[in-house]
Short mmCIF file of C-alpha atoms in Angstrom, two decimals:
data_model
loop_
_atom_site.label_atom_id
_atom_site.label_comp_id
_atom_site.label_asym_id
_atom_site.label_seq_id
_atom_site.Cartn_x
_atom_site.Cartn_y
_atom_site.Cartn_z
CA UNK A 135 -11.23 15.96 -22.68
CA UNK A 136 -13.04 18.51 -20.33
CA UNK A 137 -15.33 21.47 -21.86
CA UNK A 138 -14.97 24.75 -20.67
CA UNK A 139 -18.07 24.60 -18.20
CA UNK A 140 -15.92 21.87 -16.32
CA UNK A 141 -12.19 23.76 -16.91
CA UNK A 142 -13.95 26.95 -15.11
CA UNK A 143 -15.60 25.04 -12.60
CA UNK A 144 -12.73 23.05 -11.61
CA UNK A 145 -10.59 26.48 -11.55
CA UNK A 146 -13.55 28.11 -9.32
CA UNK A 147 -13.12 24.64 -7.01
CA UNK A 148 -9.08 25.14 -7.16
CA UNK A 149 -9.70 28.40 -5.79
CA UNK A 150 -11.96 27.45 -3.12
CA UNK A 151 -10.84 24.46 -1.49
CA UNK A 152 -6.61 24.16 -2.14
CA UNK A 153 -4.76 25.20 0.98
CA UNK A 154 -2.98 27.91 -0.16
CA UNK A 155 -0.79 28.25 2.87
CA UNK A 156 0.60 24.66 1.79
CA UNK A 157 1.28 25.97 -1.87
CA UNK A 158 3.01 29.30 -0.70
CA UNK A 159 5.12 26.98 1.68
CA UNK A 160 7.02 25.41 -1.42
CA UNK A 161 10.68 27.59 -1.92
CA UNK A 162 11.02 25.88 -5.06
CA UNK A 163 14.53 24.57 -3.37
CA UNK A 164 14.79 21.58 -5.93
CA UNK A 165 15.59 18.78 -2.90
CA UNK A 166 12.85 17.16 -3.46
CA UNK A 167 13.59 16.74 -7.41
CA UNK A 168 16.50 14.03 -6.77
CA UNK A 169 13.68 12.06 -4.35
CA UNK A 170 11.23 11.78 -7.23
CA UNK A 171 11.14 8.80 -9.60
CA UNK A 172 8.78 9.92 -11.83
CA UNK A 173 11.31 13.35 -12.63
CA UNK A 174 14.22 11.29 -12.94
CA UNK A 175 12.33 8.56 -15.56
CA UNK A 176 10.86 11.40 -17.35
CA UNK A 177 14.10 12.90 -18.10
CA UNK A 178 13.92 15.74 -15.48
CA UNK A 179 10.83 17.66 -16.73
CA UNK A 180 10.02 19.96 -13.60
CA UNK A 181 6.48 19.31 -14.85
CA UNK A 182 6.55 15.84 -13.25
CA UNK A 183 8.48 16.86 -10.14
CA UNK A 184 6.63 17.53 -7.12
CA UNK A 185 7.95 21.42 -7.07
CA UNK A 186 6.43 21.41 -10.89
CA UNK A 187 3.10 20.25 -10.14
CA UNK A 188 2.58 22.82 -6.83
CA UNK A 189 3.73 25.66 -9.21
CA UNK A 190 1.55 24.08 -11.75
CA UNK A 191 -1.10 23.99 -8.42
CA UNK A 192 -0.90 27.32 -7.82
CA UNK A 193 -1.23 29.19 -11.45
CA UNK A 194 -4.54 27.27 -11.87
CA UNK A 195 -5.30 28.75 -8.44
CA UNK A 196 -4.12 32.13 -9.76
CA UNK A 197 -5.88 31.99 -12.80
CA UNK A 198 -2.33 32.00 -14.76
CA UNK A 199 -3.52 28.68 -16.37
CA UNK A 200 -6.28 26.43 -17.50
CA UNK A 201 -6.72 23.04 -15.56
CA UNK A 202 -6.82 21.32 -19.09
CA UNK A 203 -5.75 17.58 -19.87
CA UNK A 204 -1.40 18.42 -19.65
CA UNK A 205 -2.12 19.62 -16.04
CA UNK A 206 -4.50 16.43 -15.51
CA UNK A 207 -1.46 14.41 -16.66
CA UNK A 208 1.14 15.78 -14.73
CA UNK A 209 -1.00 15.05 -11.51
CA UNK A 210 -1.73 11.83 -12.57
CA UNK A 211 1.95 10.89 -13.93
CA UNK A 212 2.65 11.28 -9.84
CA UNK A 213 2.90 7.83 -8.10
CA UNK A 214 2.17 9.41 -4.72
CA UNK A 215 4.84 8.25 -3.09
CA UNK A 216 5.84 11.13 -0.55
CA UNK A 217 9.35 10.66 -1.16
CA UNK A 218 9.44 14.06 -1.38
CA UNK A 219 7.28 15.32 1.81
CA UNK A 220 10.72 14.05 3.94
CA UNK A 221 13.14 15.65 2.28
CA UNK A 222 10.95 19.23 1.80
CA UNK A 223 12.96 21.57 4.60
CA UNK A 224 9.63 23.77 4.70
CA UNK A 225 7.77 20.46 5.43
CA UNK A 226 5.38 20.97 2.67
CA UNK A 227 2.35 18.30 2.55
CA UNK A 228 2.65 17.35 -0.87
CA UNK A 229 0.47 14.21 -0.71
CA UNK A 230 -2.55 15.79 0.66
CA UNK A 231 -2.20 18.93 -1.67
CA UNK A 232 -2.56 16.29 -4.49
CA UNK A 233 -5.32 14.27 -3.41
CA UNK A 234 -7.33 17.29 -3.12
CA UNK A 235 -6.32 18.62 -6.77
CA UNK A 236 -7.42 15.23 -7.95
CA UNK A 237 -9.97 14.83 -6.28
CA UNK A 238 -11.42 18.40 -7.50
CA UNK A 239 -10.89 17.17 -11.34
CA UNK A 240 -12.62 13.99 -10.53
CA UNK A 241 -16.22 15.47 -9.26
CA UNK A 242 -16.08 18.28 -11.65
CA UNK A 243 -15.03 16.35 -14.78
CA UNK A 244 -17.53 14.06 -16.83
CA UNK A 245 -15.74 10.49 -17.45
CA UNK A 246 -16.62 8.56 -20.01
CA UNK A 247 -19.32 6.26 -19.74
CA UNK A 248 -17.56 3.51 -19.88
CA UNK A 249 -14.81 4.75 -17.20
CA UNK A 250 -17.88 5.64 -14.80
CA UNK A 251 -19.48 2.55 -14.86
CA UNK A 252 -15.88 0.82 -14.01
CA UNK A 253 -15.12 3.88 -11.30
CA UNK A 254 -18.97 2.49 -9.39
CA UNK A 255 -18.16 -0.86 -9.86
CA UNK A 256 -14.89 -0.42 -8.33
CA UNK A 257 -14.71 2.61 -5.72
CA UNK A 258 -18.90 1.82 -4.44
CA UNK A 259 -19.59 -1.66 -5.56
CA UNK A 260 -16.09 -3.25 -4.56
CA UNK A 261 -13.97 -2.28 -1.99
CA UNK A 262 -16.32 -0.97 0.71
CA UNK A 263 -18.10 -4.94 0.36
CA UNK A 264 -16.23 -7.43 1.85
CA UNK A 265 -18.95 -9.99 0.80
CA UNK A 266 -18.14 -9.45 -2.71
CA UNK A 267 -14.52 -9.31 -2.27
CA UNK A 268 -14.74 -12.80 -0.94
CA UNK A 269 -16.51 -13.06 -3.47
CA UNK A 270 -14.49 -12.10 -6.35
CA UNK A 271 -11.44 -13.89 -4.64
CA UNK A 272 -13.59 -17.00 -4.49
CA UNK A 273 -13.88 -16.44 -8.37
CA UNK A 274 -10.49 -16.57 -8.33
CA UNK A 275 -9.61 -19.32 -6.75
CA UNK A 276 -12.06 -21.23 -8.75
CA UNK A 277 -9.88 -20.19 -12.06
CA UNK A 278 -6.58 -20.95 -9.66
CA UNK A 279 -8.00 -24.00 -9.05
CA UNK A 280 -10.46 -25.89 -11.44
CA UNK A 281 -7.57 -26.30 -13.91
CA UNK A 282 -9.42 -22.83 -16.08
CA UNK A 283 -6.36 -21.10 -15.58
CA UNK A 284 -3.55 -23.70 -17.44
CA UNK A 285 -6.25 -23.84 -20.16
CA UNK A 286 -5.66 -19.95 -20.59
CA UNK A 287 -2.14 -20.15 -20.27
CA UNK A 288 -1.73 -23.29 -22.45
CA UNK A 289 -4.06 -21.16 -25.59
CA UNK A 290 -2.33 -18.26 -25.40
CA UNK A 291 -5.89 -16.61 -24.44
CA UNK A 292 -3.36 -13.90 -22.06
CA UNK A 293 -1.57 -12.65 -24.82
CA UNK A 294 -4.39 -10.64 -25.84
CA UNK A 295 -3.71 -8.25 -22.65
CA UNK A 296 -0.89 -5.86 -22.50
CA UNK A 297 2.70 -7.99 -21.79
CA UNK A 298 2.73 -6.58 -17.98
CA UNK A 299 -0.86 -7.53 -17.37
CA UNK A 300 -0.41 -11.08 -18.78
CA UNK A 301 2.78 -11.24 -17.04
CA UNK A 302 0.58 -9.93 -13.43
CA UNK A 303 -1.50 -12.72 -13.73
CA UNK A 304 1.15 -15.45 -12.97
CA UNK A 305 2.63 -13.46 -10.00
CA UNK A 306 -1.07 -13.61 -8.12
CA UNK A 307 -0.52 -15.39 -4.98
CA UNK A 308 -3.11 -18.85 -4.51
CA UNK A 309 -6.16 -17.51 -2.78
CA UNK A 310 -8.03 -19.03 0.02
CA UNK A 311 -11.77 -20.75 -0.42
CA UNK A 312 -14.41 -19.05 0.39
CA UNK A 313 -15.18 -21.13 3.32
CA UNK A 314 -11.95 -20.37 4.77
CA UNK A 315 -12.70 -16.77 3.92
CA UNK A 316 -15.78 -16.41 5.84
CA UNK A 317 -14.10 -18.34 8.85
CA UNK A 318 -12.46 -15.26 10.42
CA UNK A 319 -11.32 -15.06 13.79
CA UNK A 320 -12.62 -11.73 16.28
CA UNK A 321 -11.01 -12.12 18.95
CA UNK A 322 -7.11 -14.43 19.46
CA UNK A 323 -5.80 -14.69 22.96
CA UNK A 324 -1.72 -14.62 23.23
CA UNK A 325 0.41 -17.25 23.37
CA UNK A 326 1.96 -16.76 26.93
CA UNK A 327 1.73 -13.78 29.38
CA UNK A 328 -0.15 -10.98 28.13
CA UNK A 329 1.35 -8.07 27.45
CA UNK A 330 -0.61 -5.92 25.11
CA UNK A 331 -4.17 -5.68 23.90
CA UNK A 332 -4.22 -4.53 20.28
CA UNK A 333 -6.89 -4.49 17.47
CA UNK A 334 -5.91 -6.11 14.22
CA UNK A 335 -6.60 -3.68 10.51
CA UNK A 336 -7.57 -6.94 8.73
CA UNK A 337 -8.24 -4.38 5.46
CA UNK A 338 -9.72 -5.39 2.26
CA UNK A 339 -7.18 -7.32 -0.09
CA UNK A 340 -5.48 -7.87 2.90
CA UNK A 341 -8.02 -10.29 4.30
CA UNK A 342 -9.01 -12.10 1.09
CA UNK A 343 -6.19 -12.27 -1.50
CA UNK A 344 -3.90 -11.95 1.06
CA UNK A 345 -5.23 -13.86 3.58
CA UNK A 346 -1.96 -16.11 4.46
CA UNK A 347 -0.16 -13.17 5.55
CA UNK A 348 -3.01 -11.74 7.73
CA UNK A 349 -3.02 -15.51 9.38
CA UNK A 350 1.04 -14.59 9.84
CA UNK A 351 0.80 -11.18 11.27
CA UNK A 352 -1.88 -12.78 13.85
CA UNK A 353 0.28 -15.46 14.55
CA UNK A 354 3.25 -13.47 15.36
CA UNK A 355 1.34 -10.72 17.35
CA UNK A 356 0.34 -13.69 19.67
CA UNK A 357 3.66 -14.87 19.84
CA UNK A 358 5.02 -11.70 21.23
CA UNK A 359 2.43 -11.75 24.31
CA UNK A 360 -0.71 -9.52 22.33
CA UNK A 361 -4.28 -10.25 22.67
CA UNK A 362 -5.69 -9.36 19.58
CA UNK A 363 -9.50 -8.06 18.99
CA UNK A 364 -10.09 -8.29 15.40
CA UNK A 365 -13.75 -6.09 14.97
CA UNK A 366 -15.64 -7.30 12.17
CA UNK A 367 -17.63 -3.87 11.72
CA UNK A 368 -14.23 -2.69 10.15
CA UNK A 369 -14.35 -2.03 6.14
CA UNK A 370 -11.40 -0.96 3.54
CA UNK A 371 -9.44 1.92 4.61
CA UNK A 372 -10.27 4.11 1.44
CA UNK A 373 -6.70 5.12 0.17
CA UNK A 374 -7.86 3.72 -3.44
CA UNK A 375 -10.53 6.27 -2.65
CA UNK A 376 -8.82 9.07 -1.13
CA UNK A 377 -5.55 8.56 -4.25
CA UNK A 378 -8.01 8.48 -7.10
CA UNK A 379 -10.41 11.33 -6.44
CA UNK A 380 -13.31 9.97 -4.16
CA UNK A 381 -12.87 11.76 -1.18
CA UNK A 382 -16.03 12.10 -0.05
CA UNK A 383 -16.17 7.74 -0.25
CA UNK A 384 -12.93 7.99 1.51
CA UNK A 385 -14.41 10.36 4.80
CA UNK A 386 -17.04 7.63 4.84
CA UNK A 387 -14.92 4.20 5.01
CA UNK A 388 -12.69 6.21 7.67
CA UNK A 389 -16.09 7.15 9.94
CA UNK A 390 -17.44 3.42 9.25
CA UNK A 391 -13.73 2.26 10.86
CA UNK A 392 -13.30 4.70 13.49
CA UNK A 393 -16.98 3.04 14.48
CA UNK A 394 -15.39 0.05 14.46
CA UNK A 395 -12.84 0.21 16.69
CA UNK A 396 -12.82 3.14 19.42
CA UNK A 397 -14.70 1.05 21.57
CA UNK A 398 -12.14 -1.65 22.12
CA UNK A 399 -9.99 -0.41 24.66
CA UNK A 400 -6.92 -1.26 22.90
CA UNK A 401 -3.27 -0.34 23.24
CA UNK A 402 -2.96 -0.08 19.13
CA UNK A 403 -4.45 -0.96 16.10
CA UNK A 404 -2.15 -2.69 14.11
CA UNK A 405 -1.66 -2.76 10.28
CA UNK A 406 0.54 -4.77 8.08
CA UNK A 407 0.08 -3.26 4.70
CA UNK A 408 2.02 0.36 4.45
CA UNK A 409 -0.37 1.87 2.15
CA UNK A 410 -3.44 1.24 4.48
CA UNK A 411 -1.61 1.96 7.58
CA UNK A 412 -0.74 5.35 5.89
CA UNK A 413 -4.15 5.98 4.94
CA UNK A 414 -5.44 5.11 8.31
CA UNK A 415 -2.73 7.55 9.84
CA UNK A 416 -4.36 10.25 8.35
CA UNK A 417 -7.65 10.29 9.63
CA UNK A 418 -7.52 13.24 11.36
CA UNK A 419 -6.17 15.48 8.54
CA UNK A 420 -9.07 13.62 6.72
CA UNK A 421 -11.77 14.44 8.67
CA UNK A 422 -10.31 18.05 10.33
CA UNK A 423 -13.17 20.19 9.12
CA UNK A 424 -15.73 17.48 10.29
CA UNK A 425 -16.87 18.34 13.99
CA UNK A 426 -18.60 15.59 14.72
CA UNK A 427 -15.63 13.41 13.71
CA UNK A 428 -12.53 15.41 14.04
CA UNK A 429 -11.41 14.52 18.11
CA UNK A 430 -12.89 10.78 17.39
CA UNK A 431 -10.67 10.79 14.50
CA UNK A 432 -7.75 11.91 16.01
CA UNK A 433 -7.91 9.27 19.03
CA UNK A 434 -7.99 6.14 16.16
CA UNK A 435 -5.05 7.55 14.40
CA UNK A 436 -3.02 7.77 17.83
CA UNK A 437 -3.19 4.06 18.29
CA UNK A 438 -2.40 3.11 14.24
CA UNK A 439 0.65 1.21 14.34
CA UNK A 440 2.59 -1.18 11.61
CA UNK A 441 3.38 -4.89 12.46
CA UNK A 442 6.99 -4.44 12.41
CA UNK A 443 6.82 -1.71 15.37
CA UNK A 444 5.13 -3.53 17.38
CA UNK A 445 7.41 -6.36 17.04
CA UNK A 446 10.46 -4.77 17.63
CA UNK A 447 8.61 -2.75 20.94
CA UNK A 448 7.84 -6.30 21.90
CA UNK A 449 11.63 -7.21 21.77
CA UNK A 450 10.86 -10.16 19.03
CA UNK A 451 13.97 -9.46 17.46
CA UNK A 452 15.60 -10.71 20.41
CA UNK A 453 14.19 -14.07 19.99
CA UNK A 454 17.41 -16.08 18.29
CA UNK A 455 15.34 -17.00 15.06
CA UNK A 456 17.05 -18.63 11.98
CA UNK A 457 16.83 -19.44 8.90
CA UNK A 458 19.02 -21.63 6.05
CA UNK A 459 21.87 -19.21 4.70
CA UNK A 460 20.69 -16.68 2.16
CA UNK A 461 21.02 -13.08 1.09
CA UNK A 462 18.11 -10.48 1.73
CA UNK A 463 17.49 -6.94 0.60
CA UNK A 464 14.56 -5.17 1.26
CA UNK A 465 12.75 -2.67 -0.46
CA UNK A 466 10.51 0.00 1.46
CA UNK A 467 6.93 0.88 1.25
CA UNK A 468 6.43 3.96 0.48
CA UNK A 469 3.62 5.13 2.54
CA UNK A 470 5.57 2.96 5.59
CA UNK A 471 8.62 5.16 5.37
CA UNK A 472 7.75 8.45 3.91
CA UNK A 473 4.08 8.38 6.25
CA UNK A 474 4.28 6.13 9.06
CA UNK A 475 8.08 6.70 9.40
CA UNK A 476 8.84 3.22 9.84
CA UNK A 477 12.09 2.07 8.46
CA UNK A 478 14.44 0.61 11.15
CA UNK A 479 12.17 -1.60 12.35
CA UNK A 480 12.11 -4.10 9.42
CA UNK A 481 15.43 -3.70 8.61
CA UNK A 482 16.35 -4.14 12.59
CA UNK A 483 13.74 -7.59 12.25
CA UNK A 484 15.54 -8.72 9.24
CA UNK A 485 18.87 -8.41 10.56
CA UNK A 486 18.36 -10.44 13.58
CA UNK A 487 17.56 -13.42 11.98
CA UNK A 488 20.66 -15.83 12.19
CA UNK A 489 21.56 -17.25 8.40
CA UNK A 490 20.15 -14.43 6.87
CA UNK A 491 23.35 -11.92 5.05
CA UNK A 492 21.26 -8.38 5.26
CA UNK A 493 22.45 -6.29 1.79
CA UNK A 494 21.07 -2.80 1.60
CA UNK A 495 19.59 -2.18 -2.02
CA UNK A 496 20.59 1.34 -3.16
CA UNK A 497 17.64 3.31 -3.82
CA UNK A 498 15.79 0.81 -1.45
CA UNK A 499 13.28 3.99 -0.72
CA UNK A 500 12.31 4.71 -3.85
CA UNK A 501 9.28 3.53 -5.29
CA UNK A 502 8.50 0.42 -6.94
CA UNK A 503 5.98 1.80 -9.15
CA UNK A 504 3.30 -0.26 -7.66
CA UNK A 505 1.41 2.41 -6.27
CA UNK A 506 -2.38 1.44 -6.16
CA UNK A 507 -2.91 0.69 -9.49
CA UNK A 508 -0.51 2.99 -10.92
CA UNK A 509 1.00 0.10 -12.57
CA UNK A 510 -2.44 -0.69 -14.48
CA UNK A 511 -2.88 3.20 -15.72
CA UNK A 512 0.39 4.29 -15.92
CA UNK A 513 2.14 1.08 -17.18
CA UNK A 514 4.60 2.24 -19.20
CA UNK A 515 6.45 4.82 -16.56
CA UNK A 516 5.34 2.09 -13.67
CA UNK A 517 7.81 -0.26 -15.86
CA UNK A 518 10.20 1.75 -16.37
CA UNK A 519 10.74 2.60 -12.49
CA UNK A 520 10.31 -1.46 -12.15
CA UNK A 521 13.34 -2.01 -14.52
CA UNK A 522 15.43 0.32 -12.57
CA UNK A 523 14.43 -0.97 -9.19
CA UNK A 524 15.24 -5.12 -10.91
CA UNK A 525 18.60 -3.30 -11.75
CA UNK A 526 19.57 -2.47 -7.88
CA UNK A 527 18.37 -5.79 -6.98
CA UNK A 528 20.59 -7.51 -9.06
CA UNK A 529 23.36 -5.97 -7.83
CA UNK A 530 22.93 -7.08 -4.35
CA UNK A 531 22.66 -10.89 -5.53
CA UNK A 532 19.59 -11.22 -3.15
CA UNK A 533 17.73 -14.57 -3.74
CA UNK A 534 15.12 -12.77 -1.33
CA UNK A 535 13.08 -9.63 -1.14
CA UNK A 536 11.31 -8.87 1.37
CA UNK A 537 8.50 -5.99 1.30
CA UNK A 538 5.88 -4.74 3.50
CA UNK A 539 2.73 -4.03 1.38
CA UNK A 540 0.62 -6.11 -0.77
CA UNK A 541 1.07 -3.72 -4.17
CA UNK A 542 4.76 -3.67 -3.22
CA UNK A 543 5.02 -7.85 -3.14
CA UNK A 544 3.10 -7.77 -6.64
CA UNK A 545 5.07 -5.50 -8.08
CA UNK A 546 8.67 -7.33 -7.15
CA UNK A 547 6.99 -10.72 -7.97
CA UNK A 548 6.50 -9.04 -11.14
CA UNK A 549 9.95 -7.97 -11.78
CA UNK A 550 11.50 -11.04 -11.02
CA UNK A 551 9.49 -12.78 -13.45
CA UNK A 552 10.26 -9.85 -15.97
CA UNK A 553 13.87 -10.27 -15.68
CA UNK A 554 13.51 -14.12 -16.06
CA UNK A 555 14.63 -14.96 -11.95
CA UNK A 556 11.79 -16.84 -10.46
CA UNK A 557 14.24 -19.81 -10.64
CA UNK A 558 16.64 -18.04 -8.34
CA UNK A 559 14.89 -15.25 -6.28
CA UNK A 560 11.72 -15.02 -4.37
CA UNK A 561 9.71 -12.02 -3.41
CA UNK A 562 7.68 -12.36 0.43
CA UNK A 563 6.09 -10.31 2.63
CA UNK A 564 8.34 -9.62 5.65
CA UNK A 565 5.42 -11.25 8.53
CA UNK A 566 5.59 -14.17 6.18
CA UNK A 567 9.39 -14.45 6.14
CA UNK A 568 9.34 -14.02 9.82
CA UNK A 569 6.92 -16.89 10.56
CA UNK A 570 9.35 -18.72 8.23
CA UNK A 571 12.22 -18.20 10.50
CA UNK A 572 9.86 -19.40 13.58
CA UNK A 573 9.15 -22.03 12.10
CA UNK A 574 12.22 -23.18 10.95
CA UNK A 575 13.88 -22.15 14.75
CA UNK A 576 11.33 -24.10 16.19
CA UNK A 577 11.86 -27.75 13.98
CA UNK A 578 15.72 -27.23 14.57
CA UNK A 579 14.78 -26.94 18.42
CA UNK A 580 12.70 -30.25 18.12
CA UNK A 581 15.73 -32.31 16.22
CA UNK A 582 18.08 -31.06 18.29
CA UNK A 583 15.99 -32.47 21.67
CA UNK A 584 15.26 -35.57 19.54
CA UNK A 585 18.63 -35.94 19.66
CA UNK A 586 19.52 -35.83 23.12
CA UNK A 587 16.37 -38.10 23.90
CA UNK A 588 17.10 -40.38 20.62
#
């Protein structure tokens, strides 16, 4: 609940710092209202629509309404997606119009006590530590581990949480020790002639929970001829930040990375989670009215490029991998499509891999409801767009999806157990599933010259 002191500041701030170029440049067409999951599961109230929170924008900027809790709602109802920014013919920039709005309501509204103490934990005492996000993984990995966590399950102790949460816990992948945490390569040479020098984004969860498919994305980018210079200056990219109304945290993570890596002399700097690479991307709109920052920020976000880019550049889809026989779909990261515009590329990956019967989801762009942690504040609309997304899954008879972002993989390993299929269909990351099918091409090469020699 905000007073009136914060409702009239917030307006004053609305007023001051919205672009309202970018809010004029809305025609109120509608095409972004079929893109938009969170109009459709709402029943199509224009209030959750991207056209209804710009007009909703712009009469707090006019003074035609209050910023009061419905307009914090509809703001925060929005998964951030960008579905829309595509489709918008007067190529508005919806996603940066919103993170500004929120992030005005955020440093002019008083949380809770309780909800600050869990914002400082989180946005200044978390992410921007890798230390402690080793060492919070390492936590994990003891409950993973030590036999704490069949104890829980086997009491019941989960069922105290909400039924999505409880279910979340069993979809966390097994996490790495914290020895083999702290044993990070900095610099990999490739396997072959070099072709390209490239830095690696190792990002937060990325590097920790995650840590497999960072060892897969390394392994591959050596594999297609890349040096890789992985700086260990670099920190999280700041999209929790930027999404949930910490800007100013967010401008400082992107100047700590840009620190990081403009001195490497690299070709790229490659990512393999869409929502960091989208964040990263964005640097330079970011840090624009910075001067000190704006050119250096601009040069990092020219090199930012996703895994599967790269790969397909570096012709690996033209390697002859395969796998077993079994049917694929894949669903899309947001950020990767609708920000980084990278959409052929996995599909093109997928596709080449002999054995593997490529169906095309229908609504594969639209979000899962992952979004961040959408899923933990929004849960029951974040649900509800996971039920429909389970439904188009189905229907392609997949026994594999394959994603590109860590939220994304969560979020579909989350479904499947939801809908009762982890006996039949597997979610992966799509550098995992490749090193899969090198793998596997690789041990059908070695029986097949055991046989000749045999």
């Amino acid at each position: 609940m905000t007073t009136v002191k914060e409702r009239e500041k917030i307006q004053q701030q609305f007023q001051e710092r919205m672009n309202e170029d970018e809010l004029l440049n809305c025609m109120r067409c509608g095409f972004c209202l079929p893109t938009c999951p969170t109009y459709i599961e709402s029943g199509f109230q224009e209030s959750h629509s991207p056209r209804g929170r710009i007009a909703l924008m712009k009469a707090v900027v006019d003074g035609l309404i209050e910023p009061d809790e419905d307009v914090e709602r509809s703001l925060n109802m929005c998964l951030g997606c960008r579905a829309c920014e595509p489709v918008c013919p007067s190529g508005v920039r919806y996603g940066h119009l919103l993170e500004e709005a929120r992030d005005i309501i955020a440093q002019n509204k008083k949380h809770p006590l309780f909800v600050r103490i869990i914002r400082k934990m989180v946005f200044n005492g978390l992410f921007p530590h890798q230390n402690r996000m080793r060492m919070l993984t390492a936590l994990l990995g003891f409950y993973q581990r030590s036999g704490l966590q069949s104890l829980v399950r086997r009491l019941g102790i989960l069922n105290i949480l909400p039924k999505h949460l409880a279910t979340m816990e069993k979809v966390l992948p097994n996490v790495p020790t914290w020895k083999e945490m702290n044993d990070r390569p900095q610099h990999l040479a490739p396997e072959g002639t070099k072709k390209r020098r490239v830095a690696f984004f190792t990002g937060c969860l990325m590097d920790t929970m995650f840590m497999e498919t960072n060892d897969a994305t390394m392994k591959l980018l050596q594999l297609a001829g890349c040096e890789i210079v992985i700086p260990p200056g670099q920190t999280c990219c700041g999209a929790l930040h930027g999404h949930s109304g910490e800007k100013n945290d967010a401008k400082e993570l992107a100047k700590r990375n840009i620190e990081a890596f403009e001195q490497l002399n690299v070709d790229y700097i490659i990512t393999n989670a869409g929502g960091c690479g989208a964040f990263l991307i964005e640097y330079d709109h970011l840090l624009k009215d910075d001067p000190h920052w704006a050119e250096r920020a601009k040069a990092f976000t020219a090199k930012i490029k996703d895994i599967s880019a790269i790969l397909v550049e570096m012709e690996f889809h033209k390697k002859g991998l395969s796998l077993p026989e079994q049917i694929v779909t894949y669903q899309d990261s947001c950020h990767l499509r609708n920000v980084m515009k990278t959409a052929h590329e996995p599909r093109l990956l997928l596709q080449s891999i002999e054995g593997v019967e490529f169906r095309e989801m229908k609504d594969a762009d639209r979000c899962c409801g992952s979004a961040g942690i959408y899923n933990i504040v929004q849960p029951d609309m974040s649900m509800q767009i996971l039920d429909y997304k389970m439904e188009q899954v189905k229907k392609t008879k997949a026994t594999t999806i394959v994603t590109a972002n860590p939220g994304c993989l969560l979020q579909m390993k989350l479904g499947i157990e939801r809908e009762g299929l982890s006996e039949h269909v597997r979610a992966v990351h799509i550098v995992d599933f490749l090193l899969e099918a090198v793998k596997a091409s690789q041990q059908q090469t070695n029986n097949q010259i055991q046989k000749k020699t045999g």
